[in-house]
Short mmCIF file of C-alpha atoms and ligand atoms in Angstrom, two decimals:
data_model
loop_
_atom_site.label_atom_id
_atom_site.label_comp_id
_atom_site.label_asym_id
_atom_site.label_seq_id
_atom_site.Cartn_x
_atom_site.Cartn_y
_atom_site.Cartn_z
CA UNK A 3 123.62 110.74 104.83
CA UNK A 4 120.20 110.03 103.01
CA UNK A 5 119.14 112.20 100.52
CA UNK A 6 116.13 113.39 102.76
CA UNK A 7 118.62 115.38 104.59
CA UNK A 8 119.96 116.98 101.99
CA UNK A 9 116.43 117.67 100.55
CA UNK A 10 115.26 119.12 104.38
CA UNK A 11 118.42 121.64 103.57
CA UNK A 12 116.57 122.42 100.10
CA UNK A 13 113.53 123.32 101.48
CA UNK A 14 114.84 125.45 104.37
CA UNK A 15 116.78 127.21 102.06
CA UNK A 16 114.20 127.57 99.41
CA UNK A 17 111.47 128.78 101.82
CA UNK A 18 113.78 131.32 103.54
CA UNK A 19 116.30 132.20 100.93
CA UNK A 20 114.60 132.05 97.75
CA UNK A 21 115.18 129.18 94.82
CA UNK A 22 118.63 131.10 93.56
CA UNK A 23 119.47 131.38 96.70
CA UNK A 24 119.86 127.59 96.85
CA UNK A 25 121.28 127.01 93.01
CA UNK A 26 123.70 129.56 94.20
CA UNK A 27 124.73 127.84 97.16
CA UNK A 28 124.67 124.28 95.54
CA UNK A 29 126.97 126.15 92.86
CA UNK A 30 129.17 127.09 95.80
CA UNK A 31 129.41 123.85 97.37
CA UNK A 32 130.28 122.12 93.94
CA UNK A 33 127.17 119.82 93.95
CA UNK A 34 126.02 118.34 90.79
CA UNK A 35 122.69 118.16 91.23
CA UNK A 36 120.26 120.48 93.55
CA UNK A 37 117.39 118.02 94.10
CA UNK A 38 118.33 114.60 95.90
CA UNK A 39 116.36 111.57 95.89
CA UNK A 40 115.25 111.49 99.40
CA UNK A 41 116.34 107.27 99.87
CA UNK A 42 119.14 107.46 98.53
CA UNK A 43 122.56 107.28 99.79
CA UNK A 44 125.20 110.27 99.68
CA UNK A 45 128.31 110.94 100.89
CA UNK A 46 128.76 112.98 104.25
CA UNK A 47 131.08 115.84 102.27
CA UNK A 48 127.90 116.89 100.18
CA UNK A 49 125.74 117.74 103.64
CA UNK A 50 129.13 119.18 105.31
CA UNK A 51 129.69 121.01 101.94
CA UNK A 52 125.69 122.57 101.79
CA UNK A 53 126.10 123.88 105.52
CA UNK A 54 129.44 125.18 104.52
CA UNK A 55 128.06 127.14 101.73
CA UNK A 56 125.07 128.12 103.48
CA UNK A 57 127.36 129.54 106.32
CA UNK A 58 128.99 131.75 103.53
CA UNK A 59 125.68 132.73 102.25
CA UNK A 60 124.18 134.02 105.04
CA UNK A 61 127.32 135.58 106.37
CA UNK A 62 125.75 133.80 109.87
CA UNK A 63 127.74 131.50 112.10
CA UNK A 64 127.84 128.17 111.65
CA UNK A 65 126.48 127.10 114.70
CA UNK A 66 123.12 129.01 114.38
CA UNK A 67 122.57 127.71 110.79
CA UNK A 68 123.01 124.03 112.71
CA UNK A 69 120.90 124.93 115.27
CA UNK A 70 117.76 126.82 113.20
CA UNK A 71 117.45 124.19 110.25
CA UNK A 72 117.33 121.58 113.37
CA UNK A 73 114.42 123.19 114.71
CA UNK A 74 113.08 123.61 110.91
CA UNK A 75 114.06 120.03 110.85
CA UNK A 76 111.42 117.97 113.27
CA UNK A 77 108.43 119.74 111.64
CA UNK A 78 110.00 118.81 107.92
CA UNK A 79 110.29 115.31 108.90
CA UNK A 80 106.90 115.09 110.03
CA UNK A 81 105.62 115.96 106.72
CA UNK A 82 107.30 113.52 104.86
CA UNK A 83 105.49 110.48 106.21
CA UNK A 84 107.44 110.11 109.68
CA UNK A 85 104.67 112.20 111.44
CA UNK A 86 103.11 109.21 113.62
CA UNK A 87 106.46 107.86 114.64
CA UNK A 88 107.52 110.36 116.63
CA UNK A 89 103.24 110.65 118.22
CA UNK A 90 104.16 106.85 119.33
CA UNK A 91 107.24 107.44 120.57
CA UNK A 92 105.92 109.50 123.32
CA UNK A 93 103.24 111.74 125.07
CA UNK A 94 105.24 114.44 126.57
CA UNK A 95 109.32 116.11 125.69
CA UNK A 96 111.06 113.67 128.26
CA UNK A 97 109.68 110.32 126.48
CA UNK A 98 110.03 111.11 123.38
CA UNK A 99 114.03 112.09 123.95
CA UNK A 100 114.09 109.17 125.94
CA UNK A 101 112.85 107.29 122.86
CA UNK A 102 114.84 108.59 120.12
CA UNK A 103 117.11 106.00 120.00
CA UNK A 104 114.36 103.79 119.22
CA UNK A 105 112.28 106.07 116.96
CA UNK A 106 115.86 106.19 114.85
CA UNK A 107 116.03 102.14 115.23
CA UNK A 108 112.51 102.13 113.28
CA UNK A 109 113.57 104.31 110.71
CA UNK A 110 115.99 102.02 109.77
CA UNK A 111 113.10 99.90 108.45
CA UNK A 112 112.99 102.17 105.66
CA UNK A 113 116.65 103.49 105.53
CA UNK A 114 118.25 100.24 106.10
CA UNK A 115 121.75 102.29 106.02
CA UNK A 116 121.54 105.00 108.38
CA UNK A 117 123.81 105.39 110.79
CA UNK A 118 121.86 107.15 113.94
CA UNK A 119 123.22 109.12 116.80
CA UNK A 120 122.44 107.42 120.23
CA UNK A 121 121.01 109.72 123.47
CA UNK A 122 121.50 108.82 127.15
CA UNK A 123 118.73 111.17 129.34
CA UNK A 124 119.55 111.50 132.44
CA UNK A 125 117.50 113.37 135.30
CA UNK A 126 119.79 115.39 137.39
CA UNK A 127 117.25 117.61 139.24
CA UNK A 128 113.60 118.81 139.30
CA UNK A 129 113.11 119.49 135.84
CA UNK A 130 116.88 118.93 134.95
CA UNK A 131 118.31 116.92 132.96
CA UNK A 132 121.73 116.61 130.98
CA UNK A 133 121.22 114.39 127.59
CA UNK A 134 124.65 112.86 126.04
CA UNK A 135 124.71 112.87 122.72
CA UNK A 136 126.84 109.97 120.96
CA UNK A 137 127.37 110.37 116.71
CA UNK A 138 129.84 108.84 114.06
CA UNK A 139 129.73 112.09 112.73
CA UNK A 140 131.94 115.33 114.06
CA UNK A 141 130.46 118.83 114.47
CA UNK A 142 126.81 118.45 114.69
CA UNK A 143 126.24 119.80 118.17
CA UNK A 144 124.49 122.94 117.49
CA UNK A 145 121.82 121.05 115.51
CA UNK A 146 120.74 118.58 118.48
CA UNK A 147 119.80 122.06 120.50
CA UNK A 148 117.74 123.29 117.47
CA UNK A 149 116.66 119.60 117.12
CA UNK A 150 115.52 119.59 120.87
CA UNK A 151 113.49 122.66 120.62
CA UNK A 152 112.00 121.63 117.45
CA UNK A 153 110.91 118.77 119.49
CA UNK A 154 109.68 120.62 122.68
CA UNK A 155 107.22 122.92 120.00
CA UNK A 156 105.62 119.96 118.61
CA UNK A 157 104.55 118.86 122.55
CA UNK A 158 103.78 122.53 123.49
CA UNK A 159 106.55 122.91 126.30
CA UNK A 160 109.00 124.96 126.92
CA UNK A 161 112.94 124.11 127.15
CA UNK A 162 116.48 126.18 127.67
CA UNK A 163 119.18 124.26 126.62
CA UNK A 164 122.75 124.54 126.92
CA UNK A 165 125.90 122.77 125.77
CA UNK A 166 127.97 121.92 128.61
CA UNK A 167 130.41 119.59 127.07
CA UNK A 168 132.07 119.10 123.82
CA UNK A 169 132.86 115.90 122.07
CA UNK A 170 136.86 115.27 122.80
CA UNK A 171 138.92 113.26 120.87
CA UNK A 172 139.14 110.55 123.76
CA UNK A 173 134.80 110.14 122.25
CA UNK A 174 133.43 111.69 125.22
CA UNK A 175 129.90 112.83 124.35
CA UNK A 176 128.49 116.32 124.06
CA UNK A 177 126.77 116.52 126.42
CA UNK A 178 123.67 119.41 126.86
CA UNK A 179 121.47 120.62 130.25
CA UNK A 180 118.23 121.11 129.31
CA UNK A 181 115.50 122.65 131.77
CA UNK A 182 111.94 122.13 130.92
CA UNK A 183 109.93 125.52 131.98
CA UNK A 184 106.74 124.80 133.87
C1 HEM B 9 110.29 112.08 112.73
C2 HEM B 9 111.39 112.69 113.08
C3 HEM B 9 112.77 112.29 112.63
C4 HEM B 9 113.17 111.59 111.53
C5 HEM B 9 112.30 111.00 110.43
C6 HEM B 9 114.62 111.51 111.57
C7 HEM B 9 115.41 110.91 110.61
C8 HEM B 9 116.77 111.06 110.50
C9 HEM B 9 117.58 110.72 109.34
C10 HEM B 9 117.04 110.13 108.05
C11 HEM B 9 118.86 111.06 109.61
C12 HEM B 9 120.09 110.88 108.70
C13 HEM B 9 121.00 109.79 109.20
C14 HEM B 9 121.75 109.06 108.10
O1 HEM B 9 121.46 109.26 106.91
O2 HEM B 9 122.64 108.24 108.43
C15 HEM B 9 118.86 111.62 110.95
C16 HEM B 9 119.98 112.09 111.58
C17 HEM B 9 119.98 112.67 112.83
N1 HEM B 9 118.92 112.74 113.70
FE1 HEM B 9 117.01 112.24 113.31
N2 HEM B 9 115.08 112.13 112.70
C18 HEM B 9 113.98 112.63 113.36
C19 HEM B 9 113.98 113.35 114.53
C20 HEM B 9 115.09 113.62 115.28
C21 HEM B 9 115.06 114.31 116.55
C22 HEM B 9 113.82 114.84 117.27
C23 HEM B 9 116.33 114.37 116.99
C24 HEM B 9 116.68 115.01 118.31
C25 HEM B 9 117.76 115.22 118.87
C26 HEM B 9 117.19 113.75 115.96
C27 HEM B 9 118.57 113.65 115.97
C28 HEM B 9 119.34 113.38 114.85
C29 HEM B 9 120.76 113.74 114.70
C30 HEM B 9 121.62 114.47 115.72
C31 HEM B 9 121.14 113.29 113.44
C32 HEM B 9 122.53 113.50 112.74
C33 HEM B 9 123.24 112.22 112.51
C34 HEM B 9 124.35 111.93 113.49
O3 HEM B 9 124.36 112.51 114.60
O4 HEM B 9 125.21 111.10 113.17
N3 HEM B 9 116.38 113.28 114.96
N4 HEM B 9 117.60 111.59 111.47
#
């Protein structure tokens, strides 16, 4: 993944954990380094390993470290010069998940080698939807529902959402039911 994931992990570690906090963990993890140069390139193993560690740190499962640095996630990434991209790619929750597959495609501009997840929204009922979430990557689930909130603060509206399927081995989708509260 590109180093400005693994630097997003830095900060929400930093800000909530404290600065040894994060050496510690990035001594656990068997990391090198504990800054990352935000375009550049790293294996998957050194994000896997920082969640890991992380997971050990806080003693907290692993699904609500996922899910609470993907919330921490969509404001992070709107500091670091991405903030207008995801303005554009629409004015309310619905269009702008709608558009993520496209807001990812324009990232690539910049990050010619990331590999994005894909997102199929459909609407199943009067405020309803269920969004499929399609990745390379295994176990990252957890963070699309902190990801979605994250999202839903930054329009002012308010979501539940739920995982109703898990990825299979036969690549069906996760799939999540969201409900947008009026
Ligand atoms: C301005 C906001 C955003 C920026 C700049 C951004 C950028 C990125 C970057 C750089 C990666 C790493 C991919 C790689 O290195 O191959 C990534 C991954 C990912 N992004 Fe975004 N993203 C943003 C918002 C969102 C939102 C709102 C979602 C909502 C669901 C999302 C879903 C994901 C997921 C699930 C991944 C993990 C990669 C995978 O599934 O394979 N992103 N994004």
């Amino acid at each position: 993944m590109y180093g400005m994931v693994n630097e997003g992990i830095r900060t929400f570690v930093e800000r909530n954990f404290g600065v040894e906090a994060w050496n510690s963990i990035c001594g656990d993890a068997d990391i090198e380094t504990t800054r990352f140069d935000r375009l550049g390139s790293y294996d998957d193993a050194v994000t896997y390993c920082l969640i890991d560690a992380i997971v050990k740190y806080t003693e907290l499962p692993p699904e609500n470290v996922l899910k609470v640095f993907g919330e921490y996630w969509v404001g992070y990434a709107g500091q670091s010069g991405f903030e207008n991209l995801l303005k554009i790619s629409g004015k309310n929750f619905v269009e702008r998940v709608q558009n993520l597959d496209d807001m990812h495609e324009r990232i690539l501009l910049t990050m010619p080698n990331l590999k994005p997840p894909s997102f199929e929204l459909e609407k199943v009922g009067e405020n309803t939807y269920d969004l499929s979430y399609y990745s390379t990557r295994p176990g990252l689930g957890s963070m699309v529902i902190g990801l979605l909130h994250g999202l839903a603060e930054q329009t002012g509206e308010e979501i539940t959402v739920k995982q109703t399927q898990h990825r299979s081995v036969q690549s069906d989708p996760d799939i999540f039911r969201i409900v947008l509260k009026s």
